[in-house]
mmCIF file of C-alpha atoms in Angstrom:
data_model
loop_
_atom_site.group_PDB
_atom_site.id
_atom_site.type_symbol
_atom_site.label_atom_id
_atom_site.label_comp_id
_atom_site.label_asym_id
_atom_site.label_seq_id
_atom_site.Cartn_x
_atom_site.Cartn_y
_atom_site.Cartn_z
ATOM 1 C CA MET A 1 -30.909 -15.642 -8.846
ATOM 2 C CA ASP A 2 -30.101 -14.220 -12.273
ATOM 3 C CA LYS A 3 -31.870 -16.062 -15.100
ATOM 4 C CA LYS A 4 -28.607 -16.822 -16.916
ATOM 5 C CA PHE A 5 -27.311 -18.688 -13.870
ATOM 6 C CA LEU A 6 -30.546 -20.671 -13.575
ATOM 7 C CA VAL A 7 -30.216 -21.710 -17.223
ATOM 8 C CA LEU A 8 -26.615 -22.772 -16.629
ATOM 9 C CA LEU A 9 -27.589 -24.798 -13.557
ATOM 10 C CA GLU A 10 -30.381 -26.544 -15.462
ATOM 11 C CA ASN A 11 -27.837 -27.421 -18.159
ATOM 12 C CA ILE A 12 -25.539 -28.840 -15.475
ATOM 13 C CA GLU A 13 -28.448 -30.938 -14.208
ATOM 14 C CA GLU A 14 -28.850 -32.423 -17.699
ATOM 15 C CA LYS A 15 -25.096 -32.924 -18.057
ATOM 16 C CA VAL A 16 -24.916 -34.892 -14.786
ATOM 17 C CA LYS A 17 -27.648 -37.245 -16.025
ATOM 18 C CA LYS A 18 -25.750 -37.842 -19.291
ATOM 19 C CA LEU A 19 -22.496 -38.478 -17.412
ATOM 20 C CA GLU A 20 -24.264 -41.033 -15.199
ATOM 21 C CA GLU A 21 -25.512 -42.790 -18.323
ATOM 22 C CA LEU A 22 -21.973 -42.866 -19.727
ATOM 23 C CA MET A 23 -20.586 -44.234 -16.458
ATOM 24 C CA ALA A 24 -23.024 -47.156 -16.752
ATOM 25 C CA ASP A 25 -22.054 -47.872 -20.385
ATOM 26 C CA PRO A 26 -20.131 -51.203 -20.590
ATOM 27 C CA GLY A 27 -18.111 -49.874 -23.520
ATOM 28 C CA ILE A 28 -16.904 -46.847 -21.548
ATOM 29 C CA LEU A 29 -16.060 -48.964 -18.499
ATOM 30 C CA LYS A 30 -13.335 -50.725 -20.514
ATOM 31 C CA ASP A 31 -11.461 -47.446 -21.007
ATOM 32 C CA GLN A 32 -9.964 -46.603 -17.604
ATOM 33 C CA SER A 33 -8.601 -43.240 -18.696
ATOM 34 C CA LYS A 34 -11.968 -42.124 -20.064
ATOM 35 C CA ILE A 35 -13.956 -43.393 -17.093
ATOM 36 C CA GLN A 36 -11.628 -41.517 -14.708
ATOM 37 C CA SER A 37 -12.109 -38.302 -16.681
ATOM 38 C CA ILE A 38 -15.900 -38.763 -16.687
ATOM 39 C CA ALA A 39 -15.951 -39.593 -12.966
ATOM 40 C CA LYS A 40 -13.915 -36.468 -12.149
ATOM 41 C CA GLU A 41 -16.257 -34.221 -14.151
ATOM 42 C CA HIS A 42 -19.285 -35.939 -12.594
ATOM 43 C CA LYS A 43 -17.940 -35.313 -9.085
ATOM 44 C CA GLU A 44 -17.280 -31.612 -9.756
ATOM 45 C CA LEU A 45 -20.674 -31.012 -11.369
ATOM 46 C CA SER A 46 -22.499 -33.063 -8.719
ATOM 47 C CA GLU A 47 -21.132 -30.780 -6.001
ATOM 48 C CA ILE A 48 -22.601 -27.776 -7.833
ATOM 49 C CA LEU A 49 -25.857 -29.656 -8.419
ATOM 50 C CA SER A 50 -26.109 -30.497 -4.720
ATOM 51 C CA LEU A 51 -25.956 -26.774 -3.900
ATOM 52 C CA TYR A 52 -28.546 -26.068 -6.606
ATOM 53 C CA ASN A 53 -30.930 -28.715 -5.238
ATOM 54 C CA GLU A 54 -30.571 -27.186 -1.791
ATOM 55 C CA TYR A 55 -31.228 -23.749 -3.297
ATOM 56 C CA LYS A 56 -34.420 -25.007 -5.003
ATOM 57 C CA ASN A 57 -35.594 -26.651 -1.785
ATOM 58 C CA VAL A 58 -35.127 -23.439 0.205
ATOM 59 C CA SER A 59 -36.876 -21.459 -2.566
ATOM 60 C CA ARG A 60 -39.874 -23.809 -2.361
ATOM 61 C CA GLN A 61 -40.055 -23.319 1.400
ATOM 62 C CA ILE A 62 -39.987 -19.541 0.920
ATOM 63 C CA GLU A 63 -42.911 -19.713 -1.510
ATOM 64 C CA GLU A 64 -44.904 -21.942 0.869
ATOM 65 C CA ILE A 65 -44.406 -19.502 3.758
ATOM 66 C CA LYS A 66 -45.396 -16.553 1.554
ATOM 67 C CA GLN A 67 -48.630 -18.377 0.689
ATOM 68 C CA LEU A 68 -49.226 -19.054 4.378
ATOM 69 C CA LEU A 69 -48.754 -15.367 5.201
ATOM 70 C CA ASN A 70 -51.230 -14.408 2.490
ATOM 71 C CA SER A 71 -53.898 -16.809 3.726
ATOM 72 C CA SER A 72 -53.512 -16.740 7.534
ATOM 73 C CA SER A 73 -54.871 -14.124 9.945
ATOM 74 C CA ASP A 74 -53.412 -15.799 13.076
ATOM 75 C CA GLU A 75 -50.999 -13.171 14.444
ATOM 76 C CA ASP A 76 -48.828 -15.637 16.411
ATOM 77 C CA LEU A 77 -48.526 -17.925 13.380
ATOM 78 C CA ARG A 78 -47.724 -14.985 11.109
ATOM 79 C CA GLU A 79 -44.990 -13.785 13.474
ATOM 80 C CA LEU A 80 -43.344 -17.217 13.478
ATOM 81 C CA ALA A 81 -43.716 -17.469 9.703
ATOM 82 C CA GLU A 82 -42.082 -14.068 9.146
ATOM 83 C CA GLU A 83 -39.108 -15.050 11.330
ATOM 84 C CA GLU A 84 -38.741 -18.311 9.388
ATOM 85 C CA LEU A 85 -39.026 -16.398 6.103
ATOM 86 C CA GLU A 86 -36.158 -14.067 7.008
ATOM 87 C CA SER A 87 -34.007 -17.024 8.029
ATOM 88 C CA LEU A 88 -34.726 -18.861 4.757
ATOM 89 C CA LYS A 89 -34.016 -15.762 2.667
ATOM 90 C CA LYS A 90 -30.598 -15.428 4.334
ATOM 91 C CA GLN A 91 -29.981 -19.139 3.737
ATOM 92 C CA ARG A 92 -30.909 -18.775 0.057
ATOM 93 C CA GLU A 93 -28.650 -15.738 -0.298
ATOM 94 C CA ASP A 94 -25.713 -17.680 1.173
ATOM 95 C CA LEU A 95 -26.409 -20.618 -1.157
ATOM 96 C CA GLU A 96 -26.511 -18.287 -4.142
ATOM 97 C CA LYS A 97 -23.055 -16.961 -3.257
ATOM 98 C CA LYS A 98 -21.714 -20.507 -2.855
ATOM 99 C CA ILE A 99 -23.177 -21.504 -6.230
ATOM 100 C CA HIS A 100 -21.619 -18.485 -7.938
ATOM 101 C CA ILE A 101 -18.204 -19.334 -6.489
ATOM 102 C CA ALA A 102 -18.606 -23.022 -7.427
ATOM 103 C CA LEU A 103 -19.346 -22.043 -11.038
ATOM 104 C CA LEU A 104 -16.101 -20.101 -11.408
ATOM 105 C CA PRO A 105 -13.289 -21.700 -13.421
ATOM 106 C CA LYS A 106 -10.727 -23.306 -11.125
ATOM 107 C CA ASP A 107 -7.102 -22.192 -11.116
ATOM 108 C CA PRO A 108 -5.184 -25.457 -11.715
ATOM 109 C CA ASN A 109 -2.301 -24.135 -9.623
ATOM 110 C CA ASP A 110 -4.314 -23.310 -6.487
ATOM 111 C CA GLU A 111 -3.423 -26.482 -4.568
ATOM 112 C CA LYS A 112 0.279 -26.318 -5.399
ATOM 113 C CA ASN A 113 3.213 -25.414 -3.184
ATOM 114 C CA VAL A 114 4.763 -21.965 -3.643
ATOM 115 C CA ILE A 115 8.133 -20.683 -4.759
ATOM 116 C CA LEU A 116 8.429 -17.329 -2.953
ATOM 117 C CA GLU A 117 10.995 -14.811 -4.215
ATOM 118 C CA ILE A 118 11.702 -11.633 -2.234
ATOM 119 C CA ARG A 119 14.187 -8.987 -3.380
ATOM 120 C CA GLN A 120 15.168 -5.564 -2.089
ATOM 121 C CA GLY A 121 14.032 -2.755 -4.381
ATOM 122 C CA ALA A 122 14.646 0.972 -4.041
ATOM 123 C CA GLY A 123 16.005 2.239 -0.732
ATOM 124 C CA GLY A 124 19.396 0.604 -0.104
ATOM 125 C CA ASP A 125 19.989 -0.879 3.358
ATOM 126 C CA GLU A 126 16.490 0.001 4.563
ATOM 127 C CA ALA A 127 14.999 -1.973 1.636
ATOM 128 C CA SER A 128 17.132 -5.015 2.455
ATOM 129 C CA LEU A 129 16.138 -4.850 6.136
ATOM 130 C CA PHE A 130 12.454 -4.703 5.185
ATOM 131 C CA ALA A 131 12.944 -7.621 2.783
ATOM 132 C CA ALA A 132 14.102 -9.668 5.785
ATOM 133 C CA GLU A 133 11.026 -8.570 7.773
ATOM 134 C CA LEU A 134 8.670 -9.458 4.913
ATOM 135 C CA PHE A 135 10.250 -12.890 4.661
ATOM 136 C CA ARG A 136 9.655 -13.407 8.378
ATOM 137 C CA MET A 137 6.048 -12.247 7.882
ATOM 138 C CA TYR A 138 5.468 -14.952 5.269
ATOM 139 C CA GLN A 139 7.237 -17.547 7.412
ATOM 140 C CA ARG A 140 4.900 -16.718 10.284
ATOM 141 C CA TYR A 141 1.880 -16.814 7.949
ATOM 142 C CA ALA A 142 2.966 -20.267 6.766
ATOM 143 C CA GLU A 143 3.291 -21.449 10.381
ATOM 144 C CA ARG A 144 -0.262 -20.251 11.127
ATOM 145 C CA HIS A 145 -1.527 -22.481 8.302
ATOM 146 C CA GLY A 146 0.625 -25.468 9.188
ATOM 147 C CA TRP A 147 2.806 -25.073 6.094
ATOM 148 C CA LYS A 148 6.561 -25.658 5.975
ATOM 149 C CA THR A 149 9.112 -23.159 4.668
ATOM 150 C CA GLU A 150 12.408 -24.258 3.116
ATOM 151 C CA ILE A 151 15.034 -21.733 2.010
ATOM 152 C CA LEU A 152 16.293 -22.524 -1.500
ATOM 153 C CA SER A 153 18.606 -19.539 -1.943
ATOM 154 C CA LEU A 154 19.606 -16.720 0.401
ATOM 155 C CA HIS A 155 21.747 -13.618 -0.149
ATOM 156 C CA PRO A 156 21.985 -11.742 3.181
ATOM 157 C CA THR A 157 23.599 -8.340 3.679
ATOM 158 C CA GLU A 158 26.251 -7.418 6.231
ATOM 159 C CA LYS A 159 23.746 -5.289 8.161
ATOM 160 C CA GLY A 160 21.273 -8.119 8.764
ATOM 161 C CA GLY A 161 19.048 -7.537 5.772
ATOM 162 C CA ILE A 162 18.328 -9.665 2.718
ATOM 163 C CA LYS A 163 19.287 -8.766 -0.823
ATOM 164 C CA GLU A 164 17.357 -11.752 -2.170
ATOM 165 C CA VAL A 165 15.729 -14.874 -0.755
ATOM 166 C CA ILE A 166 14.000 -17.710 -2.605
ATOM 167 C CA ALA A 167 12.000 -20.174 -0.522
ATOM 168 C CA LEU A 168 9.669 -23.121 -0.995
ATOM 169 C CA ILE A 169 6.437 -22.983 1.016
ATOM 170 C CA LYS A 170 4.850 -26.420 1.217
ATOM 171 C CA GLY A 171 1.211 -26.873 2.114
ATOM 172 C CA LYS A 172 -2.207 -27.618 0.668
ATOM 173 C CA GLY A 173 -3.638 -24.542 -0.988
ATOM 174 C CA ALA A 174 -0.520 -22.428 -0.398
ATOM 175 C CA TYR A 175 -0.635 -20.901 -3.883
ATOM 176 C CA SER A 176 -4.365 -20.108 -3.645
ATOM 177 C CA ARG A 177 -3.693 -18.024 -0.512
ATOM 178 C CA LEU A 178 -0.387 -16.391 -1.468
ATOM 179 C CA LYS A 179 -0.677 -15.731 -5.220
ATOM 180 C CA HIS A 180 -1.990 -12.189 -4.697
ATOM 181 C CA GLU A 181 1.151 -11.198 -2.744
ATOM 182 C CA SER A 182 3.142 -10.704 -5.954
ATOM 183 C CA GLY A 183 4.115 -7.111 -6.549
ATOM 184 C CA VAL A 184 5.874 -4.137 -4.970
ATOM 185 C CA HIS A 185 5.573 -3.705 -1.190
ATOM 186 C CA ARG A 186 6.389 -0.186 0.040
ATOM 187 C CA VAL A 187 7.593 0.669 3.540
ATOM 188 C CA GLN A 188 7.543 4.120 5.145
ATOM 189 C CA ARG A 189 9.419 4.608 8.409
ATOM 190 C CA VAL A 190 12.344 6.322 10.114
ATOM 191 C CA PRO A 191 15.488 4.166 9.752
ATOM 192 C CA GLU A 192 17.549 3.563 12.884
ATOM 193 C CA THR A 193 20.468 5.355 11.229
ATOM 194 C CA GLU A 194 18.376 8.498 10.523
ATOM 195 C CA SER A 195 19.356 11.066 13.179
ATOM 196 C CA SER A 196 16.956 13.789 12.003
ATOM 197 C CA GLY A 197 13.871 11.567 12.307
ATOM 198 C CA ARG A 198 13.049 11.864 8.594
ATOM 199 C CA ILE A 199 10.719 9.207 7.188
ATOM 200 C CA HIS A 200 12.228 7.138 4.378
ATOM 201 C CA THR A 201 10.294 5.286 1.672
ATOM 202 C CA SER A 202 11.737 1.997 0.404
ATOM 203 C CA THR A 203 10.437 -0.931 -1.628
ATOM 204 C CA VAL A 204 10.705 -4.698 -1.773
ATOM 205 C CA THR A 205 9.524 -6.869 -4.663
ATOM 206 C CA VAL A 206 7.714 -10.156 -4.076
ATOM 207 C CA ALA A 207 7.050 -12.865 -6.668
ATOM 208 C CA VAL A 208 4.883 -15.895 -5.921
ATOM 209 C CA LEU A 209 5.147 -18.820 -8.348
ATOM 210 C CA PRO A 210 3.434 -22.219 -8.194
ATOM 211 C CA GLU A 211 5.937 -25.016 -7.693
ATOM 212 C CA ALA A 212 6.387 -26.992 -10.912
ATOM 213 C CA GLU A 213 6.811 -30.756 -10.859
ATOM 214 C CA GLU A 214 8.925 -32.521 -13.473
ATOM 215 C CA VAL A 215 5.725 -33.734 -15.133
ATOM 216 C CA ASP A 216 4.480 -30.129 -15.424
ATOM 217 C CA ILE A 217 7.267 -28.983 -17.692
ATOM 218 C CA GLU A 218 9.874 -30.791 -19.789
ATOM 219 C CA ILE A 219 13.427 -29.494 -19.647
ATOM 220 C CA LYS A 220 15.794 -31.218 -22.068
ATOM 221 C CA PRO A 221 19.406 -31.739 -20.896
ATOM 222 C CA GLU A 222 20.739 -30.086 -24.042
ATOM 223 C CA GLU A 223 18.823 -26.915 -23.127
ATOM 224 C CA LEU A 224 20.880 -26.464 -19.959
ATOM 225 C CA LYS A 225 24.313 -25.016 -19.338
ATOM 226 C CA ILE A 226 25.466 -26.140 -15.885
ATOM 227 C CA GLU A 227 28.510 -24.511 -14.282
ATOM 228 C CA THR A 228 30.121 -25.077 -10.896
ATOM 229 C CA MET A 229 32.103 -22.541 -8.893
ATOM 230 C CA ARG A 230 33.167 -21.682 -5.375
ATOM 231 C CA ALA A 231 30.466 -20.173 -3.178
ATOM 232 C CA SER A 232 30.911 -16.516 -2.288
ATOM 233 C CA GLY A 233 29.553 -14.015 0.214
ATOM 234 C CA ALA A 234 27.994 -14.719 3.596
ATOM 235 C CA GLY A 235 27.630 -18.394 4.419
ATOM 236 C CA GLY A 236 28.914 -21.330 6.416
ATOM 237 C CA GLN A 237 32.410 -22.708 6.872
ATOM 238 C CA HIS A 238 32.321 -24.435 3.476
ATOM 239 C CA VAL A 239 32.173 -21.116 1.585
ATOM 240 C CA ASN A 240 35.175 -20.584 -0.718
ATOM 241 C CA THR A 241 36.650 -23.999 0.113
ATOM 242 C CA THR A 242 35.001 -26.235 -2.530
ATOM 243 C CA ASP A 243 33.367 -25.811 -5.939
ATOM 244 C CA SER A 244 29.920 -26.481 -4.477
ATOM 245 C CA ALA A 245 27.986 -23.567 -6.002
ATOM 246 C CA VAL A 246 25.948 -24.313 -9.115
ATOM 247 C CA ARG A 247 24.783 -21.966 -11.852
ATOM 248 C CA ILE A 248 22.230 -23.257 -14.360
ATOM 249 C CA THR A 249 21.411 -21.363 -17.539
ATOM 250 C CA HIS A 250 18.320 -22.319 -19.538
ATOM 251 C CA ILE A 251 19.621 -21.619 -23.043
ATOM 252 C CA PRO A 252 16.289 -21.124 -24.913
ATOM 253 C CA THR A 253 15.053 -18.428 -22.506
ATOM 254 C CA GLY A 254 18.341 -17.160 -21.037
ATOM 255 C CA MET A 255 17.074 -17.724 -17.475
ATOM 256 C CA VAL A 256 19.881 -18.132 -14.942
ATOM 257 C CA VAL A 257 19.567 -19.682 -11.479
ATOM 258 C CA THR A 258 22.429 -19.875 -8.983
ATOM 259 C CA CYS A 259 22.427 -21.860 -5.726
ATOM 260 C CA GLN A 260 25.298 -21.984 -3.251
ATOM 261 C CA ASP A 261 23.759 -22.513 0.186
ATOM 262 C CA GLU A 262 24.254 -26.278 0.430
ATOM 263 C CA ARG A 263 27.533 -28.092 0.938
ATOM 264 C CA SER A 264 27.285 -30.360 -2.086
ATOM 265 C CA GLN A 265 26.979 -29.669 -5.793
ATOM 266 C CA PHE A 266 24.174 -32.236 -5.999
ATOM 267 C CA GLN A 267 22.020 -30.483 -3.390
ATOM 268 C CA ASN A 268 22.585 -27.071 -4.967
ATOM 269 C CA LYS A 269 21.782 -28.460 -8.413
ATOM 270 C CA MET A 270 18.495 -29.960 -7.138
ATOM 271 C CA LYS A 271 17.461 -26.649 -5.581
ATOM 272 C CA ALA A 272 18.463 -24.675 -8.684
ATOM 273 C CA MET A 273 16.394 -27.008 -10.881
ATOM 274 C CA GLN A 274 13.426 -26.599 -8.540
ATOM 275 C CA ILE A 275 13.568 -22.819 -8.903
ATOM 276 C CA LEU A 276 14.146 -23.031 -12.666
ATOM 277 C CA ARG A 277 11.137 -25.322 -13.206
ATOM 278 C CA ALA A 278 8.856 -22.920 -11.315
ATOM 279 C CA ARG A 279 10.134 -19.919 -13.259
ATOM 280 C CA LEU A 280 9.767 -21.685 -16.607
ATOM 281 C CA LYS A 281 6.246 -22.861 -15.754
ATOM 282 C CA ASP A 282 5.314 -19.283 -14.912
ATOM 283 C CA TYR A 283 7.034 -18.031 -18.082
ATOM 284 C CA TYR A 284 5.277 -20.407 -20.456
ATOM 285 C CA GLU A 285 1.880 -19.893 -18.825
ATOM 286 C CA ARG A 286 2.307 -16.171 -19.397
ATOM 287 C CA LEU A 287 3.231 -16.861 -23.014
ATOM 288 C CA GLU A 288 -0.099 -18.638 -23.415
ATOM 289 C CA ARG A 289 -1.877 -15.567 -22.060
ATOM 290 C CA GLU A 290 -0.014 -13.387 -24.583
ATOM 291 C CA LYS A 291 1.881 -11.477 -21.955
ATOM 292 C CA ILE A 292 5.446 -12.533 -22.784
ATOM 293 C CA ALA A 293 6.715 -8.946 -22.943
ATOM 294 C CA LYS A 294 5.740 -8.378 -19.302
ATOM 295 C CA GLU A 295 6.470 -11.907 -18.028
ATOM 296 C CA ARG A 296 8.525 -10.989 -14.963
ATOM 297 C CA LYS A 297 7.888 -7.264 -14.747
ATOM 298 C CA GLU A 298 4.104 -7.817 -14.577
ATOM 299 C CA GLN A 299 4.479 -9.717 -11.303
ATOM 300 C CA VAL A 300 6.954 -7.589 -9.448
ATOM 301 C CA GLY A 301 7.305 -4.339 -11.387
ATOM 302 C CA THR A 302 10.636 -2.545 -11.394
ATOM 303 C CA GLY A 303 10.805 -1.869 -7.667
ATOM 304 C CA GLU A 304 10.200 1.852 -8.111
ATOM 305 C CA ARG A 305 8.431 3.594 -5.208
ATOM 306 C CA SER A 306 5.465 4.631 -7.391
ATOM 307 C CA GLU A 307 4.556 1.011 -8.239
ATOM 308 C CA LYS A 308 3.055 -0.625 -5.211
ATOM 309 C CA ILE A 309 0.349 -3.050 -4.186
ATOM 310 C CA ARG A 310 0.669 -2.420 -0.445
ATOM 311 C CA THR A 311 2.124 0.220 1.854
ATOM 312 C CA TYR A 312 3.405 -0.403 5.397
ATOM 313 C CA ASN A 313 3.505 2.915 7.278
ATOM 314 C CA PHE A 314 5.141 2.327 10.655
ATOM 315 C CA PRO A 315 4.814 5.863 12.180
ATOM 316 C CA GLN A 316 1.020 5.675 11.674
ATOM 317 C CA ASN A 317 0.768 1.951 12.548
ATOM 318 C CA ARG A 318 -0.983 1.548 9.164
ATOM 319 C CA VAL A 319 -1.032 -1.066 6.395
ATOM 320 C CA THR A 320 -2.910 -0.224 3.188
ATOM 321 C CA ASP A 321 -3.572 -2.622 0.326
ATOM 322 C CA HIS A 322 -4.173 -0.370 -2.667
ATOM 323 C CA ARG A 323 -5.965 -2.994 -4.781
ATOM 324 C CA VAL A 324 -8.929 -3.368 -2.438
ATOM 325 C CA ASN A 325 -8.741 0.024 -0.649
ATOM 326 C CA TYR A 326 -8.182 -1.809 2.641
ATOM 327 C CA THR A 327 -6.492 -0.116 5.588
ATOM 328 C CA SER A 328 -5.594 -1.745 8.896
ATOM 329 C CA TYR A 329 -4.046 -0.126 11.955
ATOM 330 C CA ARG A 330 -2.593 -3.420 13.206
ATOM 331 C CA ILE A 331 0.792 -3.271 11.528
ATOM 332 C CA ASN A 332 2.524 -5.365 14.206
ATOM 333 C CA ASP A 333 -0.048 -8.164 13.904
ATOM 334 C CA ILE A 334 0.251 -8.156 10.118
ATOM 335 C CA MET A 335 4.048 -8.222 10.223
ATOM 336 C CA ASP A 336 3.662 -11.210 12.562
ATOM 337 C CA GLY A 337 1.808 -13.095 9.809
ATOM 338 C CA ASP A 338 -1.810 -12.130 10.489
ATOM 339 C CA LEU A 339 -2.621 -11.688 6.786
ATOM 340 C CA ASP A 340 -5.868 -13.615 6.366
ATOM 341 C CA GLU A 341 -8.184 -10.601 6.454
ATOM 342 C CA ILE A 342 -6.299 -8.919 3.582
ATOM 343 C CA ILE A 343 -5.959 -12.140 1.603
ATOM 344 C CA ASP A 344 -9.675 -12.962 1.987
ATOM 345 C CA LEU A 345 -10.540 -9.547 0.511
ATOM 346 C CA LEU A 346 -8.167 -10.096 -2.407
ATOM 347 C CA ILE A 347 -9.681 -13.526 -3.116
ATOM 348 C CA ALA A 348 -13.185 -12.028 -2.942
ATOM 349 C CA LYS A 349 -12.130 -9.342 -5.444
ATOM 350 C CA GLU A 350 -10.720 -12.000 -7.760
ATOM 351 C CA ASN A 351 -13.978 -13.965 -7.560
ATOM 352 C CA GLU A 352 -16.039 -10.842 -8.292
ATOM 353 C CA GLU A 353 -13.942 -10.166 -11.398
ATOM 354 C CA LYS A 354 -14.290 -13.774 -12.535
ATOM 355 C CA LEU A 355 -18.046 -13.639 -12.028
ATOM 356 C CA ALA A 356 -18.264 -10.444 -14.080
ATOM 357 C CA ASN A 357 -16.380 -12.132 -16.921
ATOM 358 C CA LEU A 358 -18.130 -15.496 -16.617
ATOM 359 C CA LYS A 359 -19.493 -16.499 -20.007
ATOM 360 C CA ILE A 360 -22.714 -18.458 -19.853
#
């Protein structure tokens, strides 16, 4: 293991001892808030320390076997020792990877639910039809993980596509698995309406936001302009019969959210506020990272064909993720929600980048 990591782990070992001393301090025990903070840090660091202790134990065993190999001439014993040595080296390598991952800064949003926004980009009807297929893909992926999907806002097209859909995906770790899906998804295929068999290229934009609780972000009533209106477009029997649709404008940022899918103003207002909170949380977090100018565009781009994170080529049965140079020829499986292989590679890439930037 790199010397800088060993130094960091030794420092963690010292820190755990100091935290244990603090946890035994009668003065600290009187402050519940402080003791909870100390206990949380102790738990996190102890998990890393446990891996480090295991790593040191395996390293000791490796050194002992090396000494045995240097001193023994018994061929049978040496053969067994060499097999054990290879096994221990693999074990140490795996532990080193686990330690590196454990040392990475945690994304505080990873365990949160997801607000998923899908919109048709360039390509007209074909883009809207693919938007509907992508939404089904994420619904199926959620089902595979035991997560629940709730539609917050839906704007279908007359031809069975989706102009825009906003959904809540509920489940432990949903954001950690889906956050890399944000961006432009490009589809290449022959539309059913294309008589000459010419391949069309269309795009769909996807945005993945962590769900924001009321405690995550404060929205003052005076910052909101709330309007009611009659629902319009495709929908149930209640459409255009009551003023059930709700449009909320967040005055400081100019963000506008409209919900009309529920029968009551109250339900639509609750859903609109849920979407608004997630968007504002994302907006302000980007402000902190000094990326305000690209706040929404950075996630989903403009929907132009040239901006893409992934391409779905149906004639060649091929899906390519351009960020990790991954290509699969199982397009039907992927469209049915079998995304874990791609997502695992994206998470691994993120971890590699974090490790490269880890300051010790």
